Amino acid sequence: MSDAGEHTVFTLSVLALIYGGVVYQLARVGNLKRLRAHSLTSSKDTEETFTHFLTDSAPLVTILVPSYKEEPRVVEQTLFSAALQAYPNRRVVLLVDDPPNPQGDDEPEAFEAIRSVPAAVQSFFEPLHVRLRQESRQFEVRREQGILDVEGEAVRAAELYDYAAKCLRRKAEAYPSADHNDTFFVDDILLGSAQGCSDHADRLRKAEGASESQLQVEYERLVQLFRVEVTLFERKQYLNLSHEPNKAMNLNSYIGLVGGSYNILQSPEGRLLERAPSGQADPDLRVPRTKYLVTLDADSLLTRNYLDRLVHHMEQPGNEQVAVAQTPYTAVPNASNVLERLAGATTDIQYLAHQGSEFFSAAYWVGANAVLRTAALDDIRQDATERGYTISRFIQDRTVIEDTESTIDLIERGWRIYNYPARLAFSATPPDYGSILIQRRRWANGGLVILPKLVTYLFRNITRSRRVMLEGFIRAHYLVSPATVNTALLVLFAYPFDDDVSTYWLPIPAVCYFYLYARDLSMVGRRFSDIIGVYVFNLMLIPIQLGGVAKSIQQIITGAKTPFGRTPKVAGRTAAPRLYICAQLLLLFFFLSMSILDGLLGNWMHGIISSVNAVVFCYVITRLVGIRESFDDLRAIPPSTTSERPAPERLAV
């Protein structure tokens, strides 16, 4: 390479890293400013919010949980966290996307196990709701008869809250805990909800001078806390719904039915859904009109105040144009697996970055969890034809990062994305190299495809205000960083630049950057020393993320959509493609060779960097990927030979 070429490549590589560093620092500043301005809703305010919704017709919220070949226990925990929301008017729908006619020895059994989960969860809530509804009706009878003892009723209501807490604690005690995800579910979801009931009981006992109307609200609150419909829907049972194999179309199929009643027709080819005539008393399927929808991944958990806080924000005057309210998820804490712990640390840092981008009006919808305004989805609706049937697309499925492209569609029409500044949602982190590979490669795939749409939006609005320029500066980095940052790192690490291209100053800003990153790790509850492991993890991701970028380029050239690669959420190990095992081994041997060559040539700075990276990739192969696992994947030995998958019917309800 000529001197001019070397200088150009070096400059562009450094600028790419500087761009990323500047965006990260802006996000840090934005997050700190938002935290300073935001006073987290206190428990008293939360109780007042719930009471407001009870007395002022809470809008219906439908929580959609898309599922594809998930472990029943994973789905069960997600449905429980959704059903236990301290919000009075909610439905939970599991969108089962498994093939309707499963093949294989264990597939039918696994399919039936998943289908049984909603009913099993409902069976916990139904008896509790019936008991509390009867108590509420008896209260109304005593009130109408004029035999109400206000003080005694307050004590009775407190005892009912204690009874609900006892039921939750009983379930928590019986729930088997196999890993940190189970422990978090028991401690923070089940016992957290139980503690909320107990705390409310204590407040009732300490309160003085309660009125009949206040007691009426308390009884109604008890009923509403445990009145929830948990059901399922299978789009692939119907010919005239989309069968595209991705999460977006699973969601779109149900969203397109909202507000309608339908009859099921049997044709020679299969079943069809047909809109029922107006006024039909008993249609086969009724999908209530809902003001808000929640999309919730099947491995995510919501704390009990997620819905009331986010819906309350969207209901405030001035927030009518908020299309998406969310709290970007963080990783379930206390993972024992080193790879899972490091991946979770990077997820938690992404949470800070997302919160900071909100300060600059540059937030993206993060699809693991979000409250969506149905009117906003209707505004970006597109109709298309699939297999001769008209299907509706609300959420884009052109790329595998459907939430990101839909964000551009929403902001083009004047809608806003809001990140609530509190950690109210948690997701399981993939526990092994194969599943991490699928997840992070998917995250890196699609940004370059979406970039032209973002550029078009920015050019249309660039004269509106200078703030749009800053918004575009941050948004564009979110789309291009998998390509620019990973390419820049690979170039700077791998290419031995001539002495006239000075690189001696590069470690200084790098050390400053890593120090601030480590501070942020401490802020989100991680260890300061985790910065070393995060550095190793991010280098491991270089070939993975570049693989996702390559898929984007392939789509740009061919126009063919990339198949949606779902992150496996099953017990046992996920096999990794040979290409990515070879890539990690190649980087190890490359940096080993370069460190020896640099030592012989006297290129000490580059030699030190190469030696450090050789150690890094040695650790990647031995600890993060695994030596035996690497050989198994290279020889294409199925992962079932190295770890058993438990029976699919294991439910703890």
XYZ file of C-alpha atoms in Angstrom:
653
model
C 0.000 0.000 0.000
C 1.305 3.485 -0.882
C 2.064 6.068 1.793
C -0.989 8.095 0.785
C -3.136 4.974 0.942
C -1.784 4.081 4.374
C -2.468 7.578 5.682
C -6.008 7.504 4.292
C -6.836 4.078 5.730
C -5.319 5.015 9.081
C -7.182 8.333 9.239
C -10.524 6.801 8.310
C -10.073 4.019 10.857
C -9.242 6.452 13.641
C -12.134 8.746 12.673
C -14.524 5.789 12.828
C -13.416 5.070 16.400
C -13.549 8.759 17.339
C -17.088 8.937 15.949
C -18.113 6.031 18.153
C -16.367 7.527 21.171
C -18.062 10.910 20.734
C -21.513 9.317 20.403
C -20.874 7.230 23.518
C -19.815 10.286 25.528
C -22.875 12.208 24.326
C -25.032 9.301 25.462
C -23.326 9.307 28.867
C -23.971 13.025 29.282
C -27.573 12.647 28.120
C -28.193 9.806 30.557
C -26.766 11.755 33.506
C -28.869 14.811 32.641
C -32.007 12.700 32.396
C -31.318 11.010 35.742
C -30.794 14.378 37.373
C -34.091 15.702 36.002
C -36.139 12.594 36.702
C -37.477 11.726 40.120
C -38.401 8.055 40.098
C -42.049 7.424 40.869
C -42.351 6.576 44.549
C -44.422 3.659 45.771
C -47.045 6.121 47.039
C -47.256 7.761 43.610
C -47.543 4.315 42.039
C -50.496 3.468 44.294
C -52.126 6.777 43.348
C -51.571 5.990 39.663
C -53.266 2.608 40.042
C -56.176 4.242 41.878
C -56.461 6.843 39.116
C -56.705 4.116 36.486
C -59.331 2.289 38.563
C -61.544 5.354 38.913
C -60.974 6.777 35.438
C -61.539 3.867 33.041
C -58.085 2.454 32.437
C -57.479 1.918 28.708
C -57.136 -1.707 27.686
C -53.566 -2.945 27.268
C -52.898 -6.175 25.379
C -49.524 -7.787 26.044
C -48.271 -9.838 23.090
C -45.590 -12.484 23.689
C -44.256 -13.909 20.394
C -42.898 -17.418 20.840
C -41.079 -19.864 18.578
C -39.890 -23.227 19.918
C -39.265 -21.859 23.401
C -38.742 -23.789 26.597
C -42.086 -23.897 28.478
C -40.496 -22.638 31.692
C -39.065 -19.597 29.922
C -42.481 -18.734 28.481
C -44.215 -19.434 31.776
C -42.056 -16.923 33.618
C -42.646 -14.249 30.985
C -46.411 -14.747 31.070
C -46.411 -14.577 34.862
C -44.486 -11.303 34.875
C -46.989 -9.873 32.372
C -50.043 -11.148 34.250
C -48.790 -9.777 37.592
C -48.641 -6.200 36.336
C -50.109 -3.678 38.784
C -52.387 -2.309 36.092
C -56.153 -2.904 36.164
C -57.133 -3.552 32.521
C -54.830 -5.987 30.748
C -54.824 -9.093 28.574
C -51.900 -11.420 27.863
C -51.678 -13.290 24.551
C -49.016 -15.873 23.741
C -48.419 -15.830 19.975
C -47.296 -19.391 19.316
C -45.386 -19.534 16.030
C -44.318 -23.177 16.059
C -45.234 -25.249 12.967
C -48.873 -26.383 13.376
C -47.985 -29.937 12.334
C -44.671 -30.628 14.085
C -42.512 -33.515 12.956
C -39.927 -35.555 14.851
C -39.916 -37.689 17.974
C -40.199 -34.903 20.538
C -41.724 -32.078 18.459
C -45.448 -32.834 19.025
C -44.852 -33.202 22.760
C -42.933 -29.917 22.907
C -45.615 -28.160 20.873
C -48.395 -29.303 23.200
C -46.315 -28.281 26.210
C -46.044 -24.723 24.894
C -49.740 -24.580 24.054
C -50.599 -25.588 27.626
C -48.651 -22.785 29.287
C -51.279 -19.980 29.081
C -53.974 -22.198 30.589
C -51.585 -23.277 33.335
C -50.793 -19.657 34.204
C -54.494 -18.756 34.084
C -55.206 -21.597 36.521
C -53.127 -19.816 39.162
C -54.977 -16.515 38.834
C -58.536 -17.761 38.350
C -59.233 -19.207 41.853
C -57.612 -16.193 43.495
C -59.659 -13.802 41.371
C -62.904 -15.689 42.095
C -62.275 -15.548 45.846
C -61.479 -11.820 45.791
C -64.463 -11.042 43.538
C -66.771 -12.813 45.985
C -65.315 -10.792 48.851
C -65.871 -7.597 46.865
C -69.505 -8.510 46.189
C -70.086 -9.274 49.858
C -68.645 -5.877 50.713
C -71.131 -4.263 48.308
C -74.006 -6.173 49.940
C -72.981 -4.999 53.409
C -72.662 -1.475 52.097
C -76.120 -1.504 50.515
C -77.642 -2.925 53.682
C -76.035 -0.206 55.780
C -74.221 -2.633 58.090
C -70.720 -1.570 57.103
C -68.095 -1.368 59.845
C -65.489 0.914 58.253
C -62.640 -0.003 60.597
C -63.461 -3.684 60.404
C -63.629 -3.527 56.590
C -60.187 -1.947 56.445
C -58.802 -4.822 58.514
C -60.633 -7.340 56.328
C -59.236 -5.783 53.135
C -55.730 -5.908 54.652
C -56.219 -9.603 55.438
C -57.205 -10.230 51.814
C -54.024 -8.554 50.612
C -52.122 -10.796 53.013
C -53.978 -13.793 51.592
C -52.913 -12.832 48.039
C -49.337 -12.392 49.246
C -49.477 -15.828 50.895
C -50.594 -17.447 47.613
C -47.694 -15.838 45.763
C -45.194 -16.851 48.435
C -46.505 -20.394 48.381
C -45.888 -20.566 44.655
C -42.426 -19.057 45.084
C -41.502 -21.656 47.699
C -42.581 -24.498 45.414
C -40.894 -23.122 42.323
C -37.720 -25.053 41.332
C -34.693 -22.814 40.795
C -32.196 -24.254 38.345
C -30.241 -21.085 37.516
C -30.021 -17.336 38.097
C -32.967 -16.695 35.765
C -35.221 -18.836 37.959
C -33.858 -17.156 41.080
C -34.580 -13.700 39.669
C -38.103 -14.768 38.691
C -38.804 -16.077 42.179
C -37.202 -13.183 44.077
C -38.169 -10.198 41.955
C -41.383 -11.259 40.210
C -43.194 -13.653 42.562
C -41.838 -12.468 45.903
C -41.686 -8.877 44.678
C -45.408 -8.983 43.896
C -46.092 -10.677 47.241
C -44.185 -7.959 49.054
C -46.201 -5.312 47.223
C -49.399 -6.896 48.550
C -47.992 -7.128 52.074
C -46.859 -3.501 52.029
C -50.296 -2.388 50.904
C -51.867 -4.420 53.720
C -49.616 -2.650 56.231
C -50.626 0.749 54.867
C -54.293 -0.166 55.217
C -53.820 -1.167 58.854
C -52.014 2.078 59.642
C -54.442 4.328 57.772
C -56.991 6.238 59.795
C -60.417 7.493 58.857
C -60.970 5.511 55.666
C -64.244 6.305 53.916
C -66.678 3.871 52.296
C -65.656 5.078 48.840
C -61.981 4.507 49.644
C -62.729 0.989 50.844
C -64.702 0.346 47.669
C -61.606 1.280 45.667
C -59.504 -1.082 47.801
C -61.781 -4.037 47.106
C -61.929 -3.189 43.414
C -58.144 -2.907 43.388
C -57.836 -6.404 44.838
C -60.118 -7.804 42.155
C -58.309 -6.018 39.339
C -54.842 -7.071 40.505
C -55.661 -10.704 39.832
C -58.232 -10.392 37.048
C -56.335 -11.118 33.870
C -56.999 -13.133 30.735
C -54.061 -15.256 29.592
C -54.641 -16.894 26.227
C -52.869 -17.965 23.046
C -53.126 -17.422 19.307
C -51.531 -19.400 16.475
C -51.385 -17.500 13.186
C -50.117 -20.516 11.234
C -53.420 -22.275 11.862
C -55.010 -19.923 9.293
C -54.241 -19.765 5.594
C -55.132 -16.104 5.142
C -52.674 -14.828 7.752
C -48.996 -14.270 7.043
C -46.730 -17.300 7.357
C -43.496 -15.335 6.894
C -40.962 -16.882 9.326
C -40.112 -13.881 11.500
C -41.209 -12.241 14.724
C -42.511 -9.082 13.039
C -45.112 -10.936 10.967
C -46.128 -13.023 13.966
C -46.975 -9.764 15.733
C -48.472 -8.157 12.624
C -50.867 -11.055 12.089
C -52.468 -10.526 15.486
C -52.336 -6.726 15.398
C -54.252 -6.814 12.116
C -57.125 -8.586 13.902
C -57.437 -6.084 16.765
C -60.909 -4.624 17.141
C -62.668 -7.295 15.093
C -64.791 -10.415 15.425
C -64.170 -13.429 13.209
C -65.575 -16.777 12.187
C -63.401 -19.768 11.370
C -64.157 -21.275 7.968
C -62.962 -24.647 6.773
C -61.790 -24.769 3.139
C -60.283 -27.718 1.251
C -56.831 -26.177 1.723
C -57.241 -25.379 5.421
C -58.800 -22.962 7.890
C -59.580 -19.312 7.170
C -60.492 -16.364 9.379
C -63.402 -14.317 8.042
C -64.708 -11.136 9.649
C -68.036 -11.837 11.341
C -71.155 -9.892 10.346
C -71.833 -6.829 12.450
C -73.970 -7.714 15.426
C -73.247 -11.452 15.437
C -73.696 -12.585 19.012
C -71.203 -15.428 19.240
C -68.287 -15.262 16.766
C -65.553 -17.882 16.858
C -62.886 -15.312 17.696
C -63.202 -11.850 19.197
C -60.132 -9.619 19.468
C -60.957 -6.586 21.642
C -60.035 -3.103 20.520
C -57.058 -1.976 22.570
C -55.528 1.454 22.941
C -52.083 0.088 23.745
C -50.160 -3.020 22.790
C -47.106 -4.367 24.548
C -44.566 -6.447 22.650
C -42.641 -8.665 25.043
C -40.024 -11.225 24.059
C -40.565 -14.708 25.446
C -37.361 -14.541 27.519
C -38.070 -11.134 29.096
C -39.471 -10.285 32.524
C -41.340 -7.139 33.561
C -41.343 -5.782 37.090
C -44.823 -5.234 38.502
C -44.965 -1.452 37.908
C -43.851 -1.515 34.277
C -47.296 -1.008 32.758
C -48.736 1.574 35.129
C -45.677 3.812 34.872
C -45.351 3.684 31.091
C -49.060 3.897 30.307
C -49.405 6.727 32.814
C -46.671 8.620 30.953
C -48.354 8.066 27.587
C -51.686 9.250 29.011
C -50.281 12.574 30.227
C -51.307 15.738 28.327
C -48.654 16.625 25.755
C -47.631 13.003 25.195
C -50.254 12.199 22.583
C -47.531 11.751 19.940
C -45.534 9.213 21.965
C -45.835 6.078 19.836
C -43.486 3.850 21.837
C -42.734 3.983 25.551
C -40.186 1.509 26.808
C -37.478 0.866 29.304
C -34.597 -0.732 27.364
C -33.995 -4.066 29.003
C -31.002 -5.032 31.093
C -29.619 -8.502 31.665
C -30.894 -10.767 34.417
C -28.206 -10.337 37.106
C -25.915 -12.828 38.839
C -25.069 -15.112 35.941
C -22.433 -17.680 36.907
C -21.346 -18.406 33.328
C -18.459 -16.056 32.406
C -19.627 -15.585 28.804
C -23.170 -14.855 29.949
C -21.886 -12.399 32.542
C -19.780 -10.473 30.023
C -22.560 -10.410 27.428
C -24.916 -9.152 30.124
C -22.481 -6.380 31.041
C -22.473 -5.072 27.458
C -26.277 -5.250 27.416
C -26.420 -3.116 30.555
C -24.116 -0.539 28.979
C -26.408 -0.462 25.942
C -29.201 0.409 28.372
C -27.286 3.539 29.410
C -26.617 4.434 25.776
C -30.292 4.070 24.871
C -31.319 6.229 27.815
C -28.791 8.883 26.820
C -29.945 8.947 23.204
C -33.436 9.841 24.456
C -32.051 13.184 25.685
C -31.176 14.068 22.080
C -34.490 12.759 20.653
C -32.528 9.973 18.971
C -33.972 6.909 20.717
C -34.785 3.735 18.831
C -37.533 1.287 19.622
C -35.873 -1.742 21.233
C -38.125 -4.687 20.454
C -37.602 -6.870 23.546
C -40.286 -4.866 25.362
C -42.299 -1.759 24.568
C -45.709 -0.163 25.029
C -47.058 0.737 21.580
C -49.870 3.147 20.800
C -52.234 1.326 18.443
C -53.067 4.559 16.610
C -49.381 5.017 15.742
C -49.173 1.506 14.313
C -52.281 2.179 12.245
C -50.563 5.288 10.901
C -47.648 3.288 9.445
C -49.752 0.355 8.269
C -48.972 -1.092 4.856
C -50.989 -3.714 3.004
C -49.405 -6.332 0.773
C -50.245 -9.676 -0.818
C -48.895 -13.007 0.346
C -49.925 -16.311 -1.227
C -52.925 -14.522 -2.760
C -54.177 -13.099 0.560
C -54.061 -9.465 1.676
C -51.927 -9.068 4.790
C -51.229 -5.979 6.882
C -47.761 -4.919 7.938
C -47.502 -2.558 10.916
C -43.985 -3.507 11.994
C -41.414 -3.699 9.204
C -39.959 -7.122 8.415
C -37.665 -6.048 5.566
C -34.680 -6.600 7.884
C -34.106 -8.730 10.972
C -34.024 -5.588 13.174
C -37.701 -4.836 12.633
C -37.974 -2.406 15.539
C -35.176 -0.201 14.175
C -36.717 0.332 10.737
C -40.171 0.847 12.248
C -38.657 3.625 14.353
C -37.788 5.540 11.167
C -41.326 5.006 9.857
C -42.775 6.425 13.076
C -40.560 9.506 13.368
C -41.167 10.318 9.691
C -44.833 10.733 10.590
C -44.177 12.866 13.646
C -44.381 10.171 16.326
C -41.894 9.964 19.201
C -40.007 7.199 21.028
C -39.709 7.538 24.807
C -37.320 5.697 27.143
C -38.517 5.609 30.739
C -35.443 6.188 32.964
C -35.740 3.161 35.232
C -34.817 -0.517 35.000
C -38.215 -2.183 34.747
C -37.488 -4.959 32.232
C -34.934 -7.760 32.246
C -34.006 -10.377 29.666
C -32.103 -13.628 29.759
C -28.668 -13.526 28.131
C -27.618 -16.308 25.743
C -25.349 -18.639 27.753
C -22.990 -20.000 25.089
C -21.003 -18.977 22.027
C -23.454 -20.443 19.504
C -26.493 -18.577 20.823
C -24.506 -15.358 21.394
C -23.363 -15.618 17.778
C -26.942 -15.828 16.466
C -28.120 -12.906 18.593
C -25.259 -10.486 17.973
C -24.984 -11.305 14.264
C -28.687 -10.500 13.925
C -28.239 -7.214 15.794
C -25.458 -6.236 13.364
C -27.523 -7.139 10.304
C -29.804 -4.560 8.702
C -28.353 -1.206 9.679
C -26.833 -0.530 6.274
C -30.115 -1.511 4.597
C -32.053 0.976 6.729
C -29.478 3.799 6.443
C -30.868 5.298 3.176
C -34.309 5.652 4.797
C -32.728 7.523 7.730
C -30.755 9.780 5.373
C -33.961 10.610 3.476
C -35.705 11.533 6.728
C -32.803 13.745 7.798
C -32.634 15.610 4.491
C -36.358 16.327 4.670
C -36.014 17.793 8.162
C -32.468 19.170 8.226
C -33.655 22.781 7.886
C -36.150 22.434 10.708
C -33.632 22.797 13.527
C -30.018 22.165 14.424
C -31.212 19.506 16.839
C -32.127 17.297 13.875
C -28.455 17.316 12.857
C -27.413 16.059 16.295
C -30.230 13.509 16.226
C -28.992 12.263 12.851
C -25.388 12.152 14.106
C -26.438 9.737 16.875
C -28.987 7.747 14.899
C -26.608 7.137 12.003
C -23.945 5.722 14.316
C -26.446 3.188 15.662
C -26.893 1.880 12.111
C -23.318 1.987 10.813
C -21.266 1.169 13.933
C -21.209 -2.635 13.418
C -19.511 -2.008 10.071
C -17.316 0.997 10.871
C -16.089 0.182 14.378
C -15.286 -3.484 13.748
C -13.577 -2.775 10.439
C -11.540 0.020 11.993
C -10.407 -2.163 14.899
C -9.438 -4.986 12.593
C -7.427 -2.636 10.372
C -5.594 -0.921 13.227
C -4.797 -4.200 14.958
C -3.826 -6.166 11.890
C -2.036 -3.794 9.528
C 1.590 -2.872 10.391
C 1.605 0.818 9.493
C 4.934 2.467 8.646
C 6.789 4.443 11.302
C 5.732 7.775 9.755
C 2.130 6.916 10.679
C 2.384 7.624 14.384
C 0.228 5.355 16.558
C 1.951 5.972 19.884
C -0.745 8.387 21.051
C -3.629 5.963 20.445
C -3.381 4.156 23.812
C -3.951 7.442 25.696
C -7.552 8.111 24.514
C -8.189 4.361 24.623
C -7.280 4.225 28.319
C -9.531 7.230 29.051
C -12.388 5.605 27.153
C -12.026 2.298 28.981
C -11.818 4.062 32.341
C -15.154 5.814 31.743
C -16.638 2.575 30.438
C -15.520 0.820 33.630
C -17.129 3.603 35.678
C -20.366 2.986 33.803
C -20.099 -0.739 34.500
C -19.953 0.096 38.193
C -22.977 2.382 37.792
C -25.107 -0.468 36.431
C -24.064 -2.851 39.197
C -21.156 -4.600 37.480
C -17.582 -4.820 38.689
C -15.040 -2.187 37.660
C -12.655 -4.984 36.684
C -15.212 -6.385 34.224
C -13.809 -3.903 31.704
C -11.054 -6.433 30.917
C -13.565 -9.159 30.168
C -15.725 -6.763 28.137
C -12.693 -5.890 26.000
C -12.134 -9.602 25.366
C -15.824 -10.133 24.601
C -15.949 -7.243 22.129
C -12.914 -8.562 20.246
C -14.601 -11.951 20.064
C -17.593 -10.210 18.457
C -15.566 -8.704 15.575
C -16.011 -11.597 13.108
C -19.588 -12.159 14.326
C -20.681 -8.574 13.754
C -18.859 -8.378 10.442
C -20.784 -11.500 9.469
C -24.003 -9.580 10.143
C -22.713 -6.631 8.105
C -21.925 -9.011 5.230
C -25.543 -10.192 5.317
C -26.684 -6.566 5.025
C -24.443 -6.010 2.009
C -25.740 -9.225 0.465
C -29.307 -7.986 0.900
C -28.461 -4.603 -0.646
C -26.949 -6.333 -3.688
C -29.478 -9.122 -4.191
C -32.608 -7.571 -2.690
C -33.378 -10.853 -0.908
C -34.383 -10.635 2.765
C -32.152 -12.337 5.303
C -33.910 -15.202 7.124
C -34.769 -14.256 10.692
C -32.385 -16.059 13.056
C -34.118 -16.423 16.421
C -31.879 -16.572 19.458
C -32.190 -20.094 20.913
C -33.624 -20.055 24.431
C -33.235 -23.711 25.297
C -31.282 -25.700 27.835
C -28.059 -27.140 26.495
C -25.496 -25.760 24.058
C -26.161 -24.230 20.658
C -23.758 -25.314 17.926
C -21.767 -22.610 16.128
C -21.098 -22.590 12.348
C -17.624 -23.765 11.370
C -16.881 -20.432 9.693
C -17.031 -18.550 12.987
C -14.988 -21.114 14.891
C -12.361 -20.886 12.146
C -12.475 -17.084 12.319
C -11.625 -17.102 16.043
C -8.788 -19.594 15.474
C -7.490 -17.590 12.515
C -7.364 -14.402 14.575
C -5.502 -16.256 17.333
C -2.843 -17.569 14.951
C -2.636 -14.250 13.107
C -1.902 -12.237 16.244
C 0.560 -14.869 17.466
C 2.407 -14.654 14.153
C 2.336 -10.861 14.121
C 3.691 -10.602 17.665
C 6.666 -12.822 16.707
C 7.252 -10.947 13.437
C 6.995 -7.526 15.099
C 9.519 -8.632 17.708
C 11.988 -9.689 15.014
C 11.479 -6.412 13.100
C 11.585 -4.180 16.176
C 7.998 -2.880 15.795
C 7.545 -2.792 19.548
C 4.258 -0.884 19.799
C 2.494 -3.038 17.231
C 4.145 -6.124 18.720
C 2.765 -5.371 22.183
C -0.735 -4.874 20.766
C -0.468 -8.114 18.782
C 0.774 -10.011 21.853
C -2.080 -8.729 23.998
C -4.617 -9.672 21.340
C -3.045 -13.117 20.964
C -3.609 -13.666 24.683
C -7.155 -12.342 24.268
C -8.054 -14.809 21.525
C -6.384 -17.632 23.399
C -8.790 -16.856 26.249
C -11.679 -16.614 23.780
C -10.982 -20.109 22.438
C -10.305 -21.765 25.782
C -12.934 -20.097 28.009
C -15.607 -18.315 25.986
C -15.961 -20.724 23.067
C -14.438 -23.830 24.641
C -11.783 -26.147 23.224
C -13.918 -29.278 23.197
C -16.918 -27.318 21.900
C -14.773 -25.856 19.111
C -13.662 -29.292 17.955
C -17.218 -30.612 18.162
C -18.507 -27.767 16.002
C -15.659 -28.139 13.518
C -16.510 -31.816 13.205
C -20.250 -30.941 13.131
C -21.035 -33.093 16.179
C -24.570 -32.194 17.369
C -24.592 -30.312 20.682
C -26.987 -32.863 22.152
C -23.965 -35.146 22.551
C -22.344 -32.664 24.880
C -25.350 -31.480 26.895
C -28.773 -32.943 27.417
C -31.948 -30.973 26.728
C -34.563 -31.534 29.449
C -38.034 -32.827 28.737
C -40.244 -30.060 27.337
C -43.184 -30.617 29.668
C -41.452 -29.293 32.793
C -43.867 -26.703 34.140
C -43.931 -25.350 37.654
C -47.464 -23.982 37.749
